[in-house]
Amino acid sequence: MKTWDEVPFAGYILEPGNAESYKTGDWRSRQKPVLSQEKCTFCLLCWIYCPDGAIVRKEDAVEIDYYHCKGCGICSYECPSGAIRMKSELEET
Amino acid sequence: MREMVEVRFHGRGGQGVVTASRLLAEAALLEGKRVQGFPAFGAEREGAPIRAFTRISSNPIRVRSQIYTPDVVVVLDPTVIRAEKVTEGLKDDGWLIANTTKEPEELKAGLATKAKVVTVDATRIALELLGAPRVNTPILGTLVKATQLVKLDSVIKVVKSTFSGRLAEVNIKAVERAYHEAKI
Amino acid sequence: MVAGMVLALNGDEAAAYAVKQCKPDVIAAYPITPQTIIVERLSEFVADGELDAEFISAESEHSALSACIGASAMGARTYTATASQGLALMYEMLFVASSFRLPIVMSVANRALNSPLNIWNDMSDTMGARDCGWIQIYNENAQEVYDFTIQAFRIAEDHGVLLPVMVCHDGFIVSHSTEGVETLSDSEVDSFLPPRDPVYPLDVERPVTIGCVGVPEYYPEIKYQQEVATKKSISKIKEIMNEFNEDFGRNYGIIEEYRMEDAEVAILTIGSASGTAKDAVDEMRTEGKPVGLLKLRLFRPLPVKDLRKALSDVKVVGVVDRHISFGALGGALNMEVRAALYEMKDRPHVMGFPTGLGGRDIRVEHFIKIADELLKIAERDMLEEDYRVVGCRGPGCIGP
Amino acid sequence: MALKSLPLHEYLSPGHRLCAGCGEGVTIRQILKAFDEPPIICNATSCLEVSTTPFPYTAWRTPWIHPAFECTGAVAAGIEAAQKALIRKGRKKKWNVVLGLAGDGGTYDIGLQALSGALERGHKFIYVCYTNDAYMNTGIQRSGATPKAAWTTTSPAGRVIPGKTEWQKDLMKIVVAHDIPYAATVSASYPMDLQRKMRKTIQADGPAFILALSPCPRGWRTPPHLTIELGRLAVQTCMFPLYEVENGQYRVTMKPKRKLPVEYYLRPQGRFRHLFTPKTRQDIISEIQAHVDKKWEELQRLEQLT
């Protein structure tokens, strides 16, 4: 870890958005959202309602960014077409 | 002139006592002297007896205390003499300059001082010329006449730069009249 | 007013005039006696078009300094002024300004703190704020206020410093006293003080996060970096003062000695009391008493080495504080001077004399009493009391 | 305007450490989508500030400064003033929007003075108060924004006193009293309404204010997936009506087709549990309903009057 003469000036953070490298996906303890591309209508509600920016919007589809998804389940609850199902993390492992 | 002259002004809040001390300092500054002009700092409001001070010296002034043994005392308000010990600490060879209708001897009789007493009816001068009893400028004329602490011309210059237009004009007239009407 | 002349200015006006010549971009302030004249003059300069700056009439001192922090973080040259309760209300933000390394300049017209309400001078305000990471410069008269307000911007903005600076002058005694002030011309100020060159301003092209959460894993490193910078600023401050001296024919130092050559006892003062003390020293000297004076101009960072050097040959030092640090050893200055000298081999005795509290006039006579006390200590070679209050009626004090 | 038209940029990056399901995360993400280029942000001490900037990480892709808790209005004022001066003197090229962000504690309570001062002086900036109805950052203590009867750790639902005994402060009225060009309430549950209002704040010639209800799973004692649903219920019950005040003119922007009883909003939240168990406190629920009805009618009257 950085010493006092190595930390940036006055504790400023000079790399905007470097929190992106921090894996909040590890916070998921119970369930993870799983997206069914067939059912998805690309309405983008999951994208706009995600607190973590963990729904990645592509040209004509969305993807779930598990590196950052905290598993809150908003996307699944709000999805009008039932395209996102919450699956147990235990099931995964 | 002594190396340092200390002047104490007495008057009431709203009479321009602090301005008088400042104008005198500024006049001396024009003559290349070292000066201090400052109020006896207080929270007094209009009408309360207040003091202000001026120091004039040919050398740098370092002392920053108030003035306790003045060479000159200037009284802007005749009634303040009843309320304040205006002659306290006044040097025996000093001057008391007072705005009053009384003659110098008459005033001196009621005061415990050996200093020279000079009087002027500055209130009348101020009322006639300024239309208000603002005696802080005229009394400087009397002070100059009596003590020659600074030149009359210096006071006039400072008054000119402090006030503008007609106000400067009448104030200068007031200074000049009080200079000539000084009862020494 | 014409620049480059001797002008009749009181301490507050001297500060305002200097600030005008330093061309700040943003001024944010709240009126408080005895500083008010400064912000009145500055708002007049802005209203008359003599100063091109944004003037924010903040709704409190806390907001005034907060606005300065925002403005300074944007890269603007930023100024504020306050006193007493106002500085106390800013207290939280003082740390923020220095931790962000923002070169804000602030005038403080020193004034006592409530209660009882007291608008008069003492240094309870800035002495209480001594650990906030600001550079503190104390001035004796209006001339120094003028000269050091200009130097303060240069010091604060120097890339080898980047710290906020408090330029202190005693309320009323200096703030409201008219004196002759030898001013510089605008172009002289311009040549001494280049425009600010901000290091990491808030900039959309280069986004920076200022004011993160300093987790325990990093807080000490961030703070020690600040401590090193603060300590290191002493040499830069000296450098800038020397340049100012050379450019404009002044003779300033971070501490100043007066008749110290063969002094056996020394009075140590700060602020306007220094002048009165000099008169007292002269009087003592005519009586053959070996008294000298040390005037401390830079209190933060504390010039420890300079103090040790200046006081290495005296037997006793009397430290004249202008406030009380309740329940300790008199005033902060006394404690710090004592601490600074403690590891010297032949250290002098150090006694504190808190005085001039809440506007009580300090006279030449007071300093003569102090000096006599110091000579007695020198004779006894023993200190009986850590401090004694001067200018206070009653047992244990040296009278009014 | 449709969701598809909103920009892809994420000025608040993923990897921030707000709780799962945090209303602030959604709200701030949506708010930043109204900007075509990054605003200059000053942020009050709050959950948002703490969770987005633990050194050496920052989730911000905008210039961002956090000085303290209560000074957001004042810091924004300083930033705005500096920009004006620097642009005028040719040291800065173009204007950037100044965005103040603060929670309910930093706005309703400790920061109210700085906000009021900045609004009164008319600085051109946007102030967003994201309210989660309590001091969540310090562990769920009551604030001036806490609704009546809500449990918090300093307004506990005790055997004698059933949660907070006072009504929520009507902050909008205070803000509107400053006669600023634009003020509005928003909810992330209504993203397009939020976008439209945010875009108005950017256009406003002077201070603009946004009050955003930001559900807090931890403090409200609700499951994280209900965050958007609760925002919706707050609007549908008229507990948190969506409206705007543009140059003094009130306009309700979201009128529920069928105004739901407040119980719909209260019942799912653990912070109101004591109103339903062990026995239903119909007296308090009715009191809240009456209060909401009164405020809702008052709002509609203001809409008609202005």
PDB file of C-alpha atoms in Angstrom, chain B residues 1-181:
ATOM      1  CA  MET B   1       7.354  70.407  18.398  1.00  0.00           C
ATOM      2  CA  ARG B   2       7.843  67.567  20.847  1.00  0.00           C
ATOM      3  CA  GLU B   3       9.006  64.286  19.405  1.00  0.00           C
ATOM      4  CA  MET B   4       5.546  62.811  19.856  1.00  0.00           C
ATOM      5  CA  VAL B   5       2.337  64.698  20.490  1.00  0.00           C
ATOM      6  CA  GLU B   6      -0.695  62.908  21.847  1.00  0.00           C
ATOM      7  CA  VAL B   7      -4.175  64.326  21.355  1.00  0.00           C
ATOM      8  CA  ARG B   8      -7.341  63.127  23.043  1.00  0.00           C
ATOM      9  CA  PHE B   9     -10.758  64.024  21.678  1.00  0.00           C
ATOM     10  CA  HIS B  10     -13.909  64.052  23.803  1.00  0.00           C
ATOM     11  CA  GLY B  11     -17.392  64.238  22.412  1.00  0.00           C
ATOM     12  CA  ARG B  12     -20.584  62.288  21.973  1.00  0.00           C
ATOM     13  CA  GLY B  13     -21.475  59.469  19.651  1.00  0.00           C
ATOM     14  CA  GLY B  14     -22.648  60.838  16.312  1.00  0.00           C
ATOM     15  CA  GLN B  15     -20.604  64.052  16.477  1.00  0.00           C
ATOM     16  CA  GLY B  16     -17.771  62.810  14.325  1.00  0.00           C
ATOM     17  CA  VAL B  17     -15.258  62.481  17.146  1.00  0.00           C
ATOM     18  CA  VAL B  18     -13.488  59.572  15.462  1.00  0.00           C
ATOM     19  CA  THR B  19     -13.438  61.426  12.153  1.00  0.00           C
ATOM     20  CA  ALA B  20     -11.801  64.417  13.866  1.00  0.00           C
ATOM     21  CA  SER B  21      -9.010  62.207  15.207  1.00  0.00           C
ATOM     22  CA  ARG B  22      -8.564  60.687  11.763  1.00  0.00           C
ATOM     23  CA  LEU B  23      -8.585  64.013   9.906  1.00  0.00           C
ATOM     24  CA  LEU B  24      -5.905  65.377  12.212  1.00  0.00           C
ATOM     25  CA  ALA B  25      -3.802  62.251  11.674  1.00  0.00           C
ATOM     26  CA  GLU B  26      -4.218  62.522   7.930  1.00  0.00           C
ATOM     27  CA  ALA B  27      -3.212  66.195   7.951  1.00  0.00           C
ATOM     28  CA  ALA B  28      -0.020  65.345   9.827  1.00  0.00           C
ATOM     29  CA  LEU B  29       0.608  62.443   7.455  1.00  0.00           C
ATOM     30  CA  LEU B  30       0.522  64.927   4.574  1.00  0.00           C
ATOM     31  CA  GLU B  31       3.362  66.764   6.290  1.00  0.00           C
ATOM     32  CA  GLY B  32       5.447  63.605   6.363  1.00  0.00           C
ATOM     33  CA  LYS B  33       4.793  62.769  10.000  1.00  0.00           C
ATOM     34  CA  ARG B  34       4.120  59.356  11.481  1.00  0.00           C
ATOM     35  CA  VAL B  35       0.579  59.115  12.796  1.00  0.00           C
ATOM     36  CA  GLN B  36      -2.046  57.078  14.551  1.00  0.00           C
ATOM     37  CA  GLY B  37      -5.713  58.072  14.680  1.00  0.00           C
ATOM     38  CA  PHE B  38      -8.024  55.731  16.536  1.00  0.00           C
ATOM     39  CA  PRO B  39     -11.212  55.535  18.563  1.00  0.00           C
ATOM     40  CA  ALA B  40     -11.584  54.400  22.140  1.00  0.00           C
ATOM     41  CA  PHE B  41     -13.223  51.271  20.941  1.00  0.00           C
ATOM     42  CA  GLY B  42     -16.660  50.808  22.328  1.00  0.00           C
ATOM     43  CA  ALA B  43     -20.178  49.785  21.617  1.00  0.00           C
ATOM     44  CA  GLU B  44     -21.484  53.254  22.420  1.00  0.00           C
ATOM     45  CA  ARG B  45     -24.365  54.567  20.409  1.00  0.00           C
ATOM     46  CA  GLU B  46     -25.480  58.042  19.428  1.00  0.00           C
ATOM     47  CA  GLY B  47     -25.235  60.480  22.338  1.00  0.00           C
ATOM     48  CA  ALA B  48     -22.942  58.533  24.625  1.00  0.00           C
ATOM     49  CA  PRO B  49     -19.693  60.232  25.672  1.00  0.00           C
ATOM     50  CA  ILE B  50     -16.878  58.867  23.549  1.00  0.00           C
ATOM     51  CA  ARG B  51     -13.170  59.409  23.026  1.00  0.00           C
ATOM     52  CA  ALA B  52     -10.775  59.239  20.155  1.00  0.00           C
ATOM     53  CA  PHE B  53      -7.040  59.714  19.914  1.00  0.00           C
ATOM     54  CA  THR B  54      -4.360  61.000  17.587  1.00  0.00           C
ATOM     55  CA  ARG B  55      -0.620  60.495  17.857  1.00  0.00           C
ATOM     56  CA  ILE B  56       1.744  62.552  15.736  1.00  0.00           C
ATOM     57  CA  SER B  57       5.467  61.955  15.700  1.00  0.00           C
ATOM     58  CA  SER B  58       8.524  62.566  13.604  1.00  0.00           C
ATOM     59  CA  ASN B  59       9.646  58.990  14.325  1.00  0.00           C
ATOM     60  CA  PRO B  60       7.840  55.666  13.864  1.00  0.00           C
ATOM     61  CA  ILE B  61       5.120  55.237  16.467  1.00  0.00           C
ATOM     62  CA  ARG B  62       5.227  51.843  18.138  1.00  0.00           C
ATOM     63  CA  VAL B  63       3.091  52.225  21.242  1.00  0.00           C
ATOM     64  CA  ARG B  64      -0.498  51.010  20.698  1.00  0.00           C
ATOM     65  CA  SER B  65      -2.128  51.772  24.031  1.00  0.00           C
ATOM     66  CA  GLN B  66      -4.741  54.430  24.517  1.00  0.00           C
ATOM     67  CA  ILE B  67      -3.622  57.912  25.536  1.00  0.00           C
ATOM     68  CA  TYR B  68      -3.493  58.652  29.252  1.00  0.00           C
ATOM     69  CA  THR B  69      -1.270  61.753  29.465  1.00  0.00           C
ATOM     70  CA  PRO B  70      -2.271  63.820  26.445  1.00  0.00           C
ATOM     71  CA  ASP B  71      -0.508  66.936  25.260  1.00  0.00           C
ATOM     72  CA  VAL B  72      -3.753  68.235  23.818  1.00  0.00           C
ATOM     73  CA  VAL B  73      -7.366  67.621  24.782  1.00  0.00           C
ATOM     74  CA  VAL B  74     -10.088  68.582  22.344  1.00  0.00           C
ATOM     75  CA  VAL B  75     -13.646  68.858  23.612  1.00  0.00           C
ATOM     76  CA  LEU B  76     -16.231  68.757  20.858  1.00  0.00           C
ATOM     77  CA  ASP B  77     -19.312  68.934  23.056  1.00  0.00           C
ATOM     78  CA  PRO B  78     -19.620  71.537  25.824  1.00  0.00           C
ATOM     79  CA  THR B  79     -21.842  69.257  27.894  1.00  0.00           C
ATOM     80  CA  VAL B  80     -19.396  66.393  27.883  1.00  0.00           C
ATOM     81  CA  ILE B  81     -17.253  68.335  30.340  1.00  0.00           C
ATOM     82  CA  ARG B  82     -19.873  67.543  32.994  1.00  0.00           C
ATOM     83  CA  ALA B  83     -19.929  63.856  32.130  1.00  0.00           C
ATOM     84  CA  GLU B  84     -16.234  63.154  31.641  1.00  0.00           C
ATOM     85  CA  LYS B  85     -12.993  64.076  33.357  1.00  0.00           C
ATOM     86  CA  VAL B  86     -11.687  65.705  30.231  1.00  0.00           C
ATOM     87  CA  THR B  87      -8.563  67.156  31.843  1.00  0.00           C
ATOM     88  CA  GLU B  88      -7.457  63.860  33.392  1.00  0.00           C
ATOM     89  CA  GLY B  89      -3.754  63.321  32.693  1.00  0.00           C
ATOM     90  CA  LEU B  90      -3.526  66.477  30.581  1.00  0.00           C
ATOM     91  CA  LYS B  91       0.013  67.772  30.754  1.00  0.00           C
ATOM     92  CA  ASP B  92       0.550  71.081  32.546  1.00  0.00           C
ATOM     93  CA  ASP B  93       2.163  72.566  29.489  1.00  0.00           C
ATOM     94  CA  GLY B  94      -0.528  71.189  27.222  1.00  0.00           C
ATOM     95  CA  TRP B  95      -3.634  72.577  25.581  1.00  0.00           C
ATOM     96  CA  LEU B  96      -7.339  72.249  26.150  1.00  0.00           C
ATOM     97  CA  ILE B  97      -9.341  73.151  23.050  1.00  0.00           C
ATOM     98  CA  ALA B  98     -13.047  73.377  23.773  1.00  0.00           C
ATOM     99  CA  ASN B  99     -16.200  74.040  21.846  1.00  0.00           C
ATOM    100  CA  THR B 100     -18.081  76.386  24.157  1.00  0.00           C
ATOM    101  CA  THR B 101     -19.594  79.827  24.290  1.00  0.00           C
ATOM    102  CA  LYS B 102     -17.490  80.541  27.367  1.00  0.00           C
ATOM    103  CA  GLU B 103     -14.326  82.610  27.430  1.00  0.00           C
ATOM    104  CA  PRO B 104     -11.107  80.628  28.109  1.00  0.00           C
ATOM    105  CA  GLU B 105     -10.641  82.035  31.606  1.00  0.00           C
ATOM    106  CA  GLU B 106     -14.241  81.321  32.516  1.00  0.00           C
ATOM    107  CA  LEU B 107     -13.945  77.705  31.410  1.00  0.00           C
ATOM    108  CA  LYS B 108     -10.552  77.205  33.013  1.00  0.00           C
ATOM    109  CA  ALA B 109     -11.889  78.412  36.370  1.00  0.00           C
ATOM    110  CA  GLY B 110     -14.131  75.372  36.607  1.00  0.00           C
ATOM    111  CA  LEU B 111     -11.454  72.869  35.536  1.00  0.00           C
ATOM    112  CA  ALA B 112      -8.529  71.406  37.433  1.00  0.00           C
ATOM    113  CA  THR B 113      -5.793  72.040  34.873  1.00  0.00           C
ATOM    114  CA  LYS B 114      -2.748  74.155  34.388  1.00  0.00           C
ATOM    115  CA  ALA B 115      -2.885  73.704  30.622  1.00  0.00           C
ATOM    116  CA  LYS B 116      -3.650  76.589  28.277  1.00  0.00           C
ATOM    117  CA  VAL B 117      -7.339  76.799  27.527  1.00  0.00           C
ATOM    118  CA  VAL B 118      -8.605  77.870  24.112  1.00  0.00           C
ATOM    119  CA  THR B 119     -12.299  78.161  23.274  1.00  0.00           C
ATOM    120  CA  VAL B 120     -14.439  78.616  20.217  1.00  0.00           C
ATOM    121  CA  ASP B 121     -18.177  78.593  19.588  1.00  0.00           C
ATOM    122  CA  ALA B 122     -17.883  75.824  17.037  1.00  0.00           C
ATOM    123  CA  THR B 123     -21.536  74.821  17.354  1.00  0.00           C
ATOM    124  CA  ARG B 124     -22.645  78.226  16.078  1.00  0.00           C
ATOM    125  CA  ILE B 125     -20.141  78.070  13.228  1.00  0.00           C
ATOM    126  CA  ALA B 126     -21.274  74.577  12.308  1.00  0.00           C
ATOM    127  CA  LEU B 127     -24.975  75.474  12.456  1.00  0.00           C
ATOM    128  CA  GLU B 128     -24.467  78.543  10.320  1.00  0.00           C
ATOM    129  CA  LEU B 129     -22.251  76.947   7.708  1.00  0.00           C
ATOM    130  CA  LEU B 130     -23.092  73.258   7.757  1.00  0.00           C
ATOM    131  CA  GLY B 131     -26.674  73.489   8.913  1.00  0.00           C
ATOM    132  CA  ALA B 132     -25.985  70.855  11.570  1.00  0.00           C
ATOM    133  CA  PRO B 133     -23.994  70.870  14.796  1.00  0.00           C
ATOM    134  CA  ARG B 134     -21.132  68.848  13.306  1.00  0.00           C
ATOM    135  CA  VAL B 135     -18.188  70.515  14.958  1.00  0.00           C
ATOM    136  CA  ASN B 136     -15.507  67.963  14.179  1.00  0.00           C
ATOM    137  CA  THR B 137     -14.114  69.890  11.214  1.00  0.00           C
ATOM    138  CA  PRO B 138     -14.330  73.470  12.525  1.00  0.00           C
ATOM    139  CA  ILE B 139     -12.722  72.577  15.850  1.00  0.00           C
ATOM    140  CA  LEU B 140      -9.630  71.427  13.965  1.00  0.00           C
ATOM    141  CA  GLY B 141      -9.227  75.050  12.802  1.00  0.00           C
ATOM    142  CA  THR B 142      -9.087  76.200  16.405  1.00  0.00           C
ATOM    143  CA  LEU B 143      -6.691  73.391  17.298  1.00  0.00           C
ATOM    144  CA  VAL B 144      -4.347  74.459  14.517  1.00  0.00           C
ATOM    145  CA  LYS B 145      -4.492  78.114  15.493  1.00  0.00           C
ATOM    146  CA  ALA B 146      -3.677  77.333  19.118  1.00  0.00           C
ATOM    147  CA  THR B 147      -1.092  74.551  18.816  1.00  0.00           C
ATOM    148  CA  GLN B 148       0.259  74.806  15.266  1.00  0.00           C
ATOM    149  CA  LEU B 149       0.459  71.040  15.423  1.00  0.00           C
ATOM    150  CA  VAL B 150      -0.162  70.942  11.685  1.00  0.00           C
ATOM    151  CA  LYS B 151      -0.593  73.642   9.073  1.00  0.00           C
ATOM    152  CA  LEU B 152      -4.043  75.055   8.396  1.00  0.00           C
ATOM    153  CA  ASP B 153      -3.438  74.249   4.748  1.00  0.00           C
ATOM    154  CA  SER B 154      -2.947  70.539   5.531  1.00  0.00           C
ATOM    155  CA  VAL B 155      -6.255  70.375   7.347  1.00  0.00           C
ATOM    156  CA  ILE B 156      -7.960  72.075   4.421  1.00  0.00           C
ATOM    157  CA  LYS B 157      -6.414  69.602   1.983  1.00  0.00           C
ATOM    158  CA  VAL B 158      -7.601  66.639   4.016  1.00  0.00           C
ATOM    159  CA  VAL B 159     -11.097  68.067   4.375  1.00  0.00           C
ATOM    160  CA  LYS B 160     -11.150  68.602   0.633  1.00  0.00           C
ATOM    161  CA  SER B 161     -10.249  64.981  -0.081  1.00  0.00           C
ATOM    162  CA  THR B 162     -12.604  63.592   2.556  1.00  0.00           C
ATOM    163  CA  PHE B 163     -15.741  65.463   1.559  1.00  0.00           C
ATOM    164  CA  SER B 164     -16.922  66.219  -1.921  1.00  0.00           C
ATOM    165  CA  GLY B 165     -18.475  69.195  -3.700  1.00  0.00           C
ATOM    166  CA  ARG B 166     -20.365  71.735  -1.657  1.00  0.00           C
ATOM    167  CA  LEU B 167     -19.874  69.777   1.527  1.00  0.00           C
ATOM    168  CA  ALA B 168     -16.111  70.173   1.180  1.00  0.00           C
ATOM    169  CA  GLU B 169     -16.495  73.878   0.509  1.00  0.00           C
ATOM    170  CA  VAL B 170     -18.593  74.642   3.577  1.00  0.00           C
ATOM    171  CA  ASN B 171     -16.448  72.450   5.773  1.00  0.00           C
ATOM    172  CA  ILE B 172     -13.345  74.319   4.690  1.00  0.00           C
ATOM    173  CA  LYS B 173     -15.093  77.608   5.447  1.00  0.00           C
ATOM    174  CA  ALA B 174     -15.980  76.265   8.879  1.00  0.00           C
ATOM    175  CA  VAL B 175     -12.384  75.275   9.551  1.00  0.00           C
ATOM    176  CA  GLU B 176     -11.183  78.718   8.517  1.00  0.00           C
ATOM    177  CA  ARG B 177     -13.754  80.531  10.632  1.00  0.00           C
ATOM    178  CA  ALA B 178     -12.973  78.472  13.687  1.00  0.00           C
ATOM    179  CA  TYR B 179      -9.308  79.237  13.068  1.00  0.00           C
ATOM    180  CA  HIS B 180      -9.988  82.958  13.108  1.00  0.00           C
ATOM    181  CA  GLU B 181     -12.547  82.923  15.910  1.00  0.00           C
TER     182      GLU B 181
END
